[in-house]
Coordinates of C-alpha atoms and ligand atoms in Angstrom, one line a residue:
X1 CA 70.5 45.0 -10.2
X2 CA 68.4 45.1 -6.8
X3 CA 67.9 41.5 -5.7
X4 CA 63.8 41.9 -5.7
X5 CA 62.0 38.8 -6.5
X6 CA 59.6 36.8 -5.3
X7 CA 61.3 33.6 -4.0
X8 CA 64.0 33.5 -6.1
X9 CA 62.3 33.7 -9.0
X10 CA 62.7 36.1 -12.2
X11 CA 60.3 39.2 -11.8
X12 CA 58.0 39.1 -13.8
X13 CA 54.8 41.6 -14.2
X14 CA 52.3 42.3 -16.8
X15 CA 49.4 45.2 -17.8
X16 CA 46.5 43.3 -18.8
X17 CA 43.6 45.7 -20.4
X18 CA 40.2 45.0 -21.5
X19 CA 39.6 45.7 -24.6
X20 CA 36.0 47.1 -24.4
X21 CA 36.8 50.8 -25.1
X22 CA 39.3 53.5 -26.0
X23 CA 42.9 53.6 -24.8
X24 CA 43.1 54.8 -21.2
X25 CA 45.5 57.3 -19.8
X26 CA 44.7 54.7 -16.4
X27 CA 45.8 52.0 -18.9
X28 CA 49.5 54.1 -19.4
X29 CA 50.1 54.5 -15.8
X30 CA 49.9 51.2 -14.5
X31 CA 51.7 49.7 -17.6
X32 CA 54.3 52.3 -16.9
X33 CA 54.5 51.2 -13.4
X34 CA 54.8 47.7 -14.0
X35 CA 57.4 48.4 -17.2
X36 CA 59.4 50.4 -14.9
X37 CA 59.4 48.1 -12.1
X38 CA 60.2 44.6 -14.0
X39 CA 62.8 46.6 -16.2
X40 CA 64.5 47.9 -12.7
X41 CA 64.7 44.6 -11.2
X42 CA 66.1 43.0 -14.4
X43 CA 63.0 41.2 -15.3
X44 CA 59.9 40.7 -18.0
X45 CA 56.8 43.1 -18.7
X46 CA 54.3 41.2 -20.3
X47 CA 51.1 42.5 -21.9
X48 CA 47.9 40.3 -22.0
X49 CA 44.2 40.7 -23.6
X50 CA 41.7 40.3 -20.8
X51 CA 38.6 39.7 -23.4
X52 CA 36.3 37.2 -21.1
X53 CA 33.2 39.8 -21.4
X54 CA 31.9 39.0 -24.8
X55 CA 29.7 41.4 -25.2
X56 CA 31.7 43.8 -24.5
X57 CA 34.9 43.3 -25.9
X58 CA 36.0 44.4 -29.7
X59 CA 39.2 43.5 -31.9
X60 CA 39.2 47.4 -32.6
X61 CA 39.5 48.3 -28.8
X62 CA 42.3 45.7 -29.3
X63 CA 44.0 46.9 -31.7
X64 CA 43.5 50.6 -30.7
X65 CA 45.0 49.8 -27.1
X66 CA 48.0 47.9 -28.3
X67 CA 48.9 50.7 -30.8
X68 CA 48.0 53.2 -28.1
X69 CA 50.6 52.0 -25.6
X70 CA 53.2 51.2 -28.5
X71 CA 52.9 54.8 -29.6
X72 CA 53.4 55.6 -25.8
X73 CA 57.3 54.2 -26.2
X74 CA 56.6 51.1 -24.3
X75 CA 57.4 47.6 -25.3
X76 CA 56.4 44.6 -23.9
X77 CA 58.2 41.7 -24.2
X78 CA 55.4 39.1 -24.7
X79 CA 52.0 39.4 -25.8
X80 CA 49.5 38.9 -27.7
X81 CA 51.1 40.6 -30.9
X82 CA 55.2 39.5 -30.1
X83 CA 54.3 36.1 -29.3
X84 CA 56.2 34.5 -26.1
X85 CA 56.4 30.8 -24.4
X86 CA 54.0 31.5 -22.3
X87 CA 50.7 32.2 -24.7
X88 CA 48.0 32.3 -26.2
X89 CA 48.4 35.9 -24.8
X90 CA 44.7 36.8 -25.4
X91 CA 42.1 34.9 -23.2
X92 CA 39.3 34.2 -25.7
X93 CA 41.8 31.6 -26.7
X94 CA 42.0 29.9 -23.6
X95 CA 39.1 28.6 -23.0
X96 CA 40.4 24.9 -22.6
X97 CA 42.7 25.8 -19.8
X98 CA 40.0 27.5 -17.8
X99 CA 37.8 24.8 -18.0
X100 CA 40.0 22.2 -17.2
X101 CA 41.2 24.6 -13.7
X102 CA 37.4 25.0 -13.1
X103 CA 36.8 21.0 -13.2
X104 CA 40.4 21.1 -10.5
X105 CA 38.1 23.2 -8.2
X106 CA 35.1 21.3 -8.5
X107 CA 37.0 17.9 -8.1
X108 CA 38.2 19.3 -5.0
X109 CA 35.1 20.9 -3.2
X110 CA 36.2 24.5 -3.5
X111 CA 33.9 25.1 -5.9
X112 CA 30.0 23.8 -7.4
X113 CA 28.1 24.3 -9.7
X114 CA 25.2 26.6 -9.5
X115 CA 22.1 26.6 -10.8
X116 CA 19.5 29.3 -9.6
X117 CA 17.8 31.1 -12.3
X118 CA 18.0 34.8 -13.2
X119 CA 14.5 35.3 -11.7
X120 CA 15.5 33.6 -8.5
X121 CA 19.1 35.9 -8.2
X122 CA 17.0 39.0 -8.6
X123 CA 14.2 38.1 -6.1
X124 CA 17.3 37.4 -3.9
X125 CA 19.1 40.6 -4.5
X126 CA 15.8 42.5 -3.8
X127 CA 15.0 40.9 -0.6
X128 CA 19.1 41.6 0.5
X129 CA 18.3 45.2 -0.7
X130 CA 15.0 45.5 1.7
X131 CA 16.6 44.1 4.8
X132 CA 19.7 46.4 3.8
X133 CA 22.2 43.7 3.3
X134 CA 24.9 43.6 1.4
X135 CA 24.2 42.0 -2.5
X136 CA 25.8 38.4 -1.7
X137 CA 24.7 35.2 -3.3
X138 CA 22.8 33.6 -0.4
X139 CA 24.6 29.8 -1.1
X140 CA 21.3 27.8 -1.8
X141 CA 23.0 25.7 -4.7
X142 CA 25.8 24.2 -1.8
X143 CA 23.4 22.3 -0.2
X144 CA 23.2 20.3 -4.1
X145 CA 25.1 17.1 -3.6
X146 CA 27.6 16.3 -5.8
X147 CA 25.9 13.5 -7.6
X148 CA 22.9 15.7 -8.3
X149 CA 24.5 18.3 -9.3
X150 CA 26.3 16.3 -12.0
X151 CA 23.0 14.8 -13.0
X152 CA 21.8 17.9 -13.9
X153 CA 24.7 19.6 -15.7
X154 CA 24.6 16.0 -17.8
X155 CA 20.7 16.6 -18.6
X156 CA 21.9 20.1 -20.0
X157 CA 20.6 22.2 -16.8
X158 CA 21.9 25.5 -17.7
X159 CA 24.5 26.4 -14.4
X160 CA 27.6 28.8 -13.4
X161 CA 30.1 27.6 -11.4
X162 CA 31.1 29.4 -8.0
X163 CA 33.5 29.6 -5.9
X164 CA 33.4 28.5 -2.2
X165 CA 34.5 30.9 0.6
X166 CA 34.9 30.4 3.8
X167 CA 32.0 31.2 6.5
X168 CA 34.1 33.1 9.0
X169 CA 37.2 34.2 9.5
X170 CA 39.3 37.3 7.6
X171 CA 41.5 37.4 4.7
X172 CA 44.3 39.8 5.4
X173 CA 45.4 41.4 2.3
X174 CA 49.2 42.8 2.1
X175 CA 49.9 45.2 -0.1
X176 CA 53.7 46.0 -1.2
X177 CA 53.0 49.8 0.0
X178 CA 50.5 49.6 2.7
X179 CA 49.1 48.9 5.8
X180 CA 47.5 45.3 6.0
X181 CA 44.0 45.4 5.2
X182 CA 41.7 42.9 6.6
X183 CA 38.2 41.5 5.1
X184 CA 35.5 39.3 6.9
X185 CA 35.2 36.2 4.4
X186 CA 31.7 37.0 5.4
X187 CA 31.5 39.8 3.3
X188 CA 33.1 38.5 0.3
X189 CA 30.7 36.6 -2.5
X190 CA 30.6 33.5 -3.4
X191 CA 32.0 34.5 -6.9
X192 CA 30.8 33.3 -10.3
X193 CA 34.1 31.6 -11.9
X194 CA 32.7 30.1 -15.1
X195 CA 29.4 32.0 -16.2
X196 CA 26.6 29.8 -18.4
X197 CA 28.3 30.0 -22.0
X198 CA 31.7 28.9 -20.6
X199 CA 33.4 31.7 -20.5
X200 CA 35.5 32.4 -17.3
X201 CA 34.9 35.4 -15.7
X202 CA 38.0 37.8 -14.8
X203 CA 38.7 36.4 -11.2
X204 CA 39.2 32.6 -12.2
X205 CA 40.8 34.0 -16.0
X206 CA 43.1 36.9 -14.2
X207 CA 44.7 34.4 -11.6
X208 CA 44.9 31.4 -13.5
X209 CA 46.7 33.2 -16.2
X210 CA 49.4 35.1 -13.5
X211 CA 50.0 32.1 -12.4
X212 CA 50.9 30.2 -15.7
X213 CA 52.2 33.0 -17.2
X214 CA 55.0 33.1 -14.2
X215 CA 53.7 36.7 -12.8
X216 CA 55.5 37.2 -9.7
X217 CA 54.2 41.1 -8.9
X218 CA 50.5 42.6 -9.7
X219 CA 50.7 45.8 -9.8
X220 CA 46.9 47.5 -10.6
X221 CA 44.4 50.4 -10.2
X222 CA 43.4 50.2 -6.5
X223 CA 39.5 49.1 -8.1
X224 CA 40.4 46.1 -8.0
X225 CA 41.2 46.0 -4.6
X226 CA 38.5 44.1 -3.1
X227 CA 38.8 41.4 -5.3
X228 CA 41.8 40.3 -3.8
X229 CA 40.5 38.3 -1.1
X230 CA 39.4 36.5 -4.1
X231 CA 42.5 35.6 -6.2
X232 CA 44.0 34.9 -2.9
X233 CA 41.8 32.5 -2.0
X234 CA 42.0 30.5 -5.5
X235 CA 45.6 31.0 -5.1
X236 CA 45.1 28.7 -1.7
X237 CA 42.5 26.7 -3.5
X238 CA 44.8 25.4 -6.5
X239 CA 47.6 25.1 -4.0
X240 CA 49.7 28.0 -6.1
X241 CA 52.6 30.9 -4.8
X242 CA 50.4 33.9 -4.7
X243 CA 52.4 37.4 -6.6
X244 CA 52.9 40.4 -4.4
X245 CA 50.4 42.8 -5.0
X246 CA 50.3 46.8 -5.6
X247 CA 47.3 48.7 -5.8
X248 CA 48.2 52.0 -7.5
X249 CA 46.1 54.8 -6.8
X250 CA 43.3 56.4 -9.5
X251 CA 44.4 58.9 -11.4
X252 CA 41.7 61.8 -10.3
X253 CA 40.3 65.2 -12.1
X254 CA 41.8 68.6 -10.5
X255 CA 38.5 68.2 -8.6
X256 CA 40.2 65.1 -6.8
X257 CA 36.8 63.1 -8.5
X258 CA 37.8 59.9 -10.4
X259 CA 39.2 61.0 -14.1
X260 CA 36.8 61.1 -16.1
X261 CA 36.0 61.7 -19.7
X262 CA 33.5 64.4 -18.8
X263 CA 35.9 66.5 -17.5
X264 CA 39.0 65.7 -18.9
X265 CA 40.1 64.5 -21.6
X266 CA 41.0 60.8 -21.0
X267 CA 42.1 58.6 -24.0
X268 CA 45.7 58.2 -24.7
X269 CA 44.9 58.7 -28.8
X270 CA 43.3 62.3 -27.7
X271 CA 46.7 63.6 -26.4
X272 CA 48.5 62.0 -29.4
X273 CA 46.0 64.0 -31.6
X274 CA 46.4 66.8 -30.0
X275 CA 49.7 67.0 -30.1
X276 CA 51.4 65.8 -27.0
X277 CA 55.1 64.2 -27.7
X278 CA 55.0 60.4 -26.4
X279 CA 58.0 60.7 -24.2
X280 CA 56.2 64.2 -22.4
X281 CA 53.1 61.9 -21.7
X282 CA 55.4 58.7 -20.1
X283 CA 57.7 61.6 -18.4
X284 CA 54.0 63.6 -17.0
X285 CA 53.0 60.1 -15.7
X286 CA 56.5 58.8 -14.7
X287 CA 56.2 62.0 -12.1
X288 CA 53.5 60.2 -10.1
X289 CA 56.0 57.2 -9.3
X290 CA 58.8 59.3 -8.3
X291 CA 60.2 62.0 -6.4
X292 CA 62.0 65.0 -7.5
X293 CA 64.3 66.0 -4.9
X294 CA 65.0 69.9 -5.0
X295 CA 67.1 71.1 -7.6
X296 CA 66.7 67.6 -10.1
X297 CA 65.2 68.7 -13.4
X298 CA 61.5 66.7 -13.5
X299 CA 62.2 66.3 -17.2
X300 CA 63.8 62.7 -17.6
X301 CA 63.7 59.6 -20.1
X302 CA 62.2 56.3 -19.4
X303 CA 65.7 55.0 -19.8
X304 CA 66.5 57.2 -16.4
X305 CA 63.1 56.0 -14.7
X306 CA 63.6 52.7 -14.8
X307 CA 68.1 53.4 -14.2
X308 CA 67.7 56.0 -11.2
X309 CA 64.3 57.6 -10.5
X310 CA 61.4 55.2 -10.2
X311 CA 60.3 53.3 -6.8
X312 CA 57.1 51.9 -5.9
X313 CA 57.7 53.4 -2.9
X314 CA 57.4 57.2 -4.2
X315 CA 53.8 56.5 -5.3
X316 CA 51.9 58.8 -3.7
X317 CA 48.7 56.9 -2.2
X318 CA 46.7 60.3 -2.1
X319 CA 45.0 60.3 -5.4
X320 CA 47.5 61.6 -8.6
X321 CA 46.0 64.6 -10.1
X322 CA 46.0 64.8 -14.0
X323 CA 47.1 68.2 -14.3
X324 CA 46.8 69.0 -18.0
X325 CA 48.5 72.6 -17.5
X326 CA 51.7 70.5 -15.9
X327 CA 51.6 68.1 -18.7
X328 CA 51.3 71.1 -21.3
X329 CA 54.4 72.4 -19.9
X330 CA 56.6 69.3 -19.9
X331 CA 55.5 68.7 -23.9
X332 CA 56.8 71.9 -24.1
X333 CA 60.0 71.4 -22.4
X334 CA 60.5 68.7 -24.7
X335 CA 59.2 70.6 -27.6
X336 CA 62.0 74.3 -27.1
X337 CA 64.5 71.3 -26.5
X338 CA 64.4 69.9 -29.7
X339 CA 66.9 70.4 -33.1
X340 CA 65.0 72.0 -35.9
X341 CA 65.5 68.2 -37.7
X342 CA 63.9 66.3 -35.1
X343 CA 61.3 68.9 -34.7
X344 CA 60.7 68.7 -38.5
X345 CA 60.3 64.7 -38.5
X346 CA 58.3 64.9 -35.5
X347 CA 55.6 67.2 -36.9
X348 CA 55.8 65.2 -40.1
X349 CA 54.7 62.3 -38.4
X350 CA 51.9 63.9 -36.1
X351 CA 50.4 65.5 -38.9
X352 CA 51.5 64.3 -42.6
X353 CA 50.5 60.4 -42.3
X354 CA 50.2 59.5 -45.9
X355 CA 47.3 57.9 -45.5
X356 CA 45.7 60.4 -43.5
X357 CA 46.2 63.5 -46.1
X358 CA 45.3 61.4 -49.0
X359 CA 41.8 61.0 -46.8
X360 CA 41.9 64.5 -46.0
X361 CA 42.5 66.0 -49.8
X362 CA 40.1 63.6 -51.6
X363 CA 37.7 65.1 -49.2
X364 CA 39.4 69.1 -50.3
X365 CA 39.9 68.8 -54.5
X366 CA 36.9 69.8 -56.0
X367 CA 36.6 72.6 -53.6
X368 CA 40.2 74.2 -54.2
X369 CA 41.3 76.5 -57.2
X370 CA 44.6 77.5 -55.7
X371 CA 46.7 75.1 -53.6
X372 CA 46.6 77.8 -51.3
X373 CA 43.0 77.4 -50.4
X374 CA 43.8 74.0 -48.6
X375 CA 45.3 75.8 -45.8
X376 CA 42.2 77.5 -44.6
X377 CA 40.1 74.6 -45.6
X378 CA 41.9 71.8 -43.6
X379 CA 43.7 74.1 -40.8
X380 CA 40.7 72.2 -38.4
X381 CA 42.3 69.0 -39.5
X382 CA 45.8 70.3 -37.7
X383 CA 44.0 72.1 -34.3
X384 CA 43.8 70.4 -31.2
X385 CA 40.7 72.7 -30.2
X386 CA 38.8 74.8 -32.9
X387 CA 37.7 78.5 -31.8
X388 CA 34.2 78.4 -31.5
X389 CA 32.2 81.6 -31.6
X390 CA 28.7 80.9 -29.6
X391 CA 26.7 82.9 -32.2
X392 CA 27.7 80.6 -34.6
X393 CA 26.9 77.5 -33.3
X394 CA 23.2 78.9 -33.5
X395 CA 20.6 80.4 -36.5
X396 CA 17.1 81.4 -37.2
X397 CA 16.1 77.6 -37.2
X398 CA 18.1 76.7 -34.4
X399 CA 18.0 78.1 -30.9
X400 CA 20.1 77.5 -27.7
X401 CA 18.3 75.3 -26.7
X402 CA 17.9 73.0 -29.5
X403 CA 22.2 73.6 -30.1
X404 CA 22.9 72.3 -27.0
X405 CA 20.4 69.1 -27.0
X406 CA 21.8 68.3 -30.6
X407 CA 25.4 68.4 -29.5
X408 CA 25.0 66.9 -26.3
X409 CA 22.6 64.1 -28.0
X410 CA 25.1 63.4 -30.7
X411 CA 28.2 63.3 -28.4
X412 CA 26.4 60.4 -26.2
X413 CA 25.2 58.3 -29.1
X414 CA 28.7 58.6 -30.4
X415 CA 30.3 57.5 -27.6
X416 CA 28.0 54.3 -27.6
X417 CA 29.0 53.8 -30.8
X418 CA 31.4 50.3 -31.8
X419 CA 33.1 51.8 -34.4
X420 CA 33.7 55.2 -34.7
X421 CA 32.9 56.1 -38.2
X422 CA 31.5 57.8 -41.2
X423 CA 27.6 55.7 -40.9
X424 CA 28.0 55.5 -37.3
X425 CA 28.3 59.2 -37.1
X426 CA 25.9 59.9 -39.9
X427 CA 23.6 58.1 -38.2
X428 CA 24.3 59.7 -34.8
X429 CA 23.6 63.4 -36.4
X430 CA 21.0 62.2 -38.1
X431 CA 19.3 60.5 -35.2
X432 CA 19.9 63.8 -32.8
X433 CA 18.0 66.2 -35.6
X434 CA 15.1 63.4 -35.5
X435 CA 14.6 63.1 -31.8
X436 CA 14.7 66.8 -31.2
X437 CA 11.9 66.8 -34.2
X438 CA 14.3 69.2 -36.2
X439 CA 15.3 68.8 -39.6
X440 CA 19.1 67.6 -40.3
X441 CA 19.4 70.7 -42.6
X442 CA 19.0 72.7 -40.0
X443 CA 21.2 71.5 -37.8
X444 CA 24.1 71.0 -39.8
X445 CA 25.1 74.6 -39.3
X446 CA 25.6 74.0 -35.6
X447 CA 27.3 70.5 -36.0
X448 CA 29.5 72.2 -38.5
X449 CA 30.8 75.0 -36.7
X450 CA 31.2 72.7 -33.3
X451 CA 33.5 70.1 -35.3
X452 CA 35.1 72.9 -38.2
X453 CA 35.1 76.0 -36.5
X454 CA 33.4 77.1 -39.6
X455 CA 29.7 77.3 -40.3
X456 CA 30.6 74.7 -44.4
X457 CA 34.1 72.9 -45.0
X458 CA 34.5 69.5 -46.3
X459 CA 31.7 66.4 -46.2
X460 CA 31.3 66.3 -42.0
X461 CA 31.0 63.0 -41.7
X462 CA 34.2 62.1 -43.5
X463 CA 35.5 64.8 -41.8
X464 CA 34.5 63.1 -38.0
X465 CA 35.7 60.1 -39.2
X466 CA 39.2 61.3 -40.2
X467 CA 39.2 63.7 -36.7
X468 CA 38.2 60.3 -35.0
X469 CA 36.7 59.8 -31.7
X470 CA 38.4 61.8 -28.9
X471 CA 39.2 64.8 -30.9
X472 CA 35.0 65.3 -31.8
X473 CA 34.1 64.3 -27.9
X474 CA 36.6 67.3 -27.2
X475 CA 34.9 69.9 -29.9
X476 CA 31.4 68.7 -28.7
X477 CA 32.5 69.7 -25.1
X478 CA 34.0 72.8 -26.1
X479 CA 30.8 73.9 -28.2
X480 CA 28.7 72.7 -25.2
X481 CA 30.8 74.5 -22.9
X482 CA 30.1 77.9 -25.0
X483 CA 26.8 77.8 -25.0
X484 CA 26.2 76.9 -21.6
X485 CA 27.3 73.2 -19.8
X486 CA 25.1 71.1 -19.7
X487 CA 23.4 70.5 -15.9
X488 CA 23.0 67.2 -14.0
X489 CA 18.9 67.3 -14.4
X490 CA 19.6 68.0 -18.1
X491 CA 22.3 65.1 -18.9
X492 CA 19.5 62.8 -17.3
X493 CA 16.5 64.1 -19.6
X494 CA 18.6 64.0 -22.7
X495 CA 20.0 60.9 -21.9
X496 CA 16.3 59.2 -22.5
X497 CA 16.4 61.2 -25.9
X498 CA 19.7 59.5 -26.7
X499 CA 18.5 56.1 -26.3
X500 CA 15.1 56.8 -27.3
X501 CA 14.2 53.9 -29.8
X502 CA 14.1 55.2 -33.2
X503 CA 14.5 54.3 -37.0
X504 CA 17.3 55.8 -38.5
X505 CA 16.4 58.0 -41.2
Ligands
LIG1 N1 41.5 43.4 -17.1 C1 41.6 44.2 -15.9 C2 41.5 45.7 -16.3 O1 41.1 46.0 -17.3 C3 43.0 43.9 -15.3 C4 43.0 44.1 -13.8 C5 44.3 43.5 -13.3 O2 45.3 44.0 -13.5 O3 44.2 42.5 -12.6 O4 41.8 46.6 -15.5

């Protein structure tokens, strides 16, 4: 085992998602990278629930990440749902321990209590804007002494609590694979630690909890970046071992833009409906952290990654592309590899879920006189894609025009939506056909074909629901895509449709 620890302490690294959305590709990689890293050095992978944005954050994002990166082939071996000695694992349930590290900071001057109103913040930030400053709070609470400031947090003055940072100076960040990069203190905020309702934010949460929870290497998506003049100060501040940090480069479009879900695909339950084998996904993204001398097949297990193949310092820093056509290629390698057994227990798992095709034929029996007819009712159930004929998607009610708001409309309200089922899509189609002043009758015809391939099949909204979330973004996009895409200018005037206040009929 390579002697790489920090001190002599065991390595120890973690992946710590939000869970305020679908399952990430992103989220994949960097847990990869931080699997495959503690595993080569002998040490733990953790995985912790960074929920501090209440609003935000939902138990099915939870539970959709955790069984998004199990179905991946990871493990982790503590977390929120394996337990470990170093938990609560989730960070709603540690309120106490932030608190008591915020009062630490305030006891010690490196951090007060602030008090300025939302009105006052804005005003601020407006006046920053118009002299073309940077957005930075401007430190009018400092100047509160101590005594005061207690006074009014004991009379039930609403406050956050900030932290202090130095007036001049630079904080030189060093990254395990790259240059030093340096940042004038006097361009990093005075960061909110605790906001009003008590809840840490992710700077005071994030370090506080690598530091308990023994994390020795931080390896993340190079956003986070500038924040870590931040940690590094608390770090200093409580007087704690800071962890090495890695910043892993974003995983970018073929355009080199940010990966995005307009343009690709991006939620790790998308490429396990459609299809894609775990261990081609983990192999596709094990690519970007290592290099494939000449003659070395680029097909290899995670077993191999973490034994022979991976190194931080094959991480390319100039933007990983997410080439869908390579990835296509490696499931296949994996796929013409496989015995006729395993291929047969592998499809029966994709696609026979019990509990999925019980869904699917409650949805198909009073429509069927022959077994045979489910095949050519359900087949969408089993496409990735559905061949959509542009015709189609259009009638004598319903022009281009109207088609492409309607699908365009529904796709954005769906993507807003919490839960991603039958009312929330009812109410979704619905909603588009009442904005656009169209009735839902007409429409259904276009919504149908775009999400069947077939202008009637089974109940649609059942149908969305069993299809779930990514595979229907993906069918709206391909339907949008055939009848035109959808422009900049456009995206912007339908977006006031979407959000349009309304009520649902
Ligand atoms: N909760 C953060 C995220 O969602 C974690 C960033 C970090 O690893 O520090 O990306």
């Amino acid at each position: 085992m390579n002697a790489i620890t920090n001190g002599a302490r065991r390595v120890r690294t973690r992946v710590a998602p939000s869970p305020t959305g679908d399952p990430h590709v992103g989220t994949a990689y960097v847990a990869l990278a931080n699997y495959a890293f503690a595993k080569r050095h002998g040490g733990d992978f953790l995985l912790r629930i960074e929920d501090t944005d209440r609003a935000r954050s939902t138990p099915e994002s939870e539970i959709a990440i955790l069984e998004a990166l199990r179905w991946t082939g990871l493990s982790w071996d503590e977390g929120p749902d394996v337990g470990g000695a170093h938990g609560p694992y989730r960070q709603s349930e540690r309120s106490g321990i932030y608190t008591e590290h915020v009062a630490r900071l305030l006891a010690n001057g490196h951090a007060f209590r602030c008090f300025c109103t939302a009105e006052r913040l804005d005003i601020m930030r407006e006046a920053q804007r118009a002299a073309q400053q940077p957005p930075r709070y401007d430190g009018l609470c400092l100047s509160v002494t101590v005594e005061a400031s207690q006074t009014r947090a004991d009379a039930g003055e609403s406050f956050v609590v900030r932290m202090k940072v130095p007036h001049s100076g630079a904080c030189i960040v060093r990254d395990m694979n790259r240059e030093p990069i340096a940042f004038a203190w006097e361009t990093v905020d005075m960061q909110v630690l605790l906001k009003s309702d008590g809840f840490p934010t992710y700077h005071l949460a994030n370090v506080v909890d690598d530091h308990l929870m023994g994390i020795t290497h931080v390896i993340r998506g190079e956003e986070w970046t500038s924040s870590a003049p931040k940690h590094l100060l608390l770090y200093e501040y409580f007087g704690w071992e800071a962890p090495q940090l890695m910043h892993l480069p974003l995983l970018r479009n073929p355009d080199k833009s940010k990966l995005s879900k307009r343009k690709n695909p991006t939620g790790i339950l998308f490429y396990r409906a459609m299809g894609y084998l775990p261990e081609a996904l983990l192999n596709f993204l094990a690519l970007f952290m290592t290099s494939t001398p000449a003659g070395q097949s680029e097909v290899f297990s995670l077993e191999e990654l973490v034994a022979t193949r991976f190194g931080l310092e094959h991480i390319a820093l100039g933007g990983p592309v997410f080439d869908v056509p390579k990835l296509d290629w490696l499931n296949g390698q994996y796929l013409h590899h496989m015995t006729p057994a395993t291929l047969q227990t592998r499809v029966a798992e994709w696609a026979f879920a019990p509990e999925r095709i019980e869904k699917m034929l409650a949805l198909a029996a009073q429509r069927v006189e022959r077994l045979s007819d489910l095949g050519p009712l359900l087949g969408f159930f089993f496409a990735g894609r559905v061949t959509v004929d542009a015709a189609a998607l259009t009638s004598a009610k319903v022009d281009t025009e109207t088609a492409r708001k309607a699908l365009w409309i529904a796709m954005t309200i769906l993507e807003g939506a919490l839960v991603f089922d039958r009312a929330a899509v009812d109410a979704a189609l619905k909603r588009s056909a009442l904005v656009l002043d169209a009735k839902f009758k007409d429409l259904a015809r276009t919504f149908y074909v775009a999400l069947t391939g077939s202008p009637t099949s089974v109940p649609l909204f059942d149908a969305m629901e069993i299809l779930g979330r990514d595979i229907c973004r993906e069918r709206f996009r391909v339907a949008l895509d055939a009848l035109g895409s959808v422009t900049a200018k456009e995206q912007k005037e339908w977006q006031k449709l979407a959000t349009v206040p309304v009520p649902v009929a």
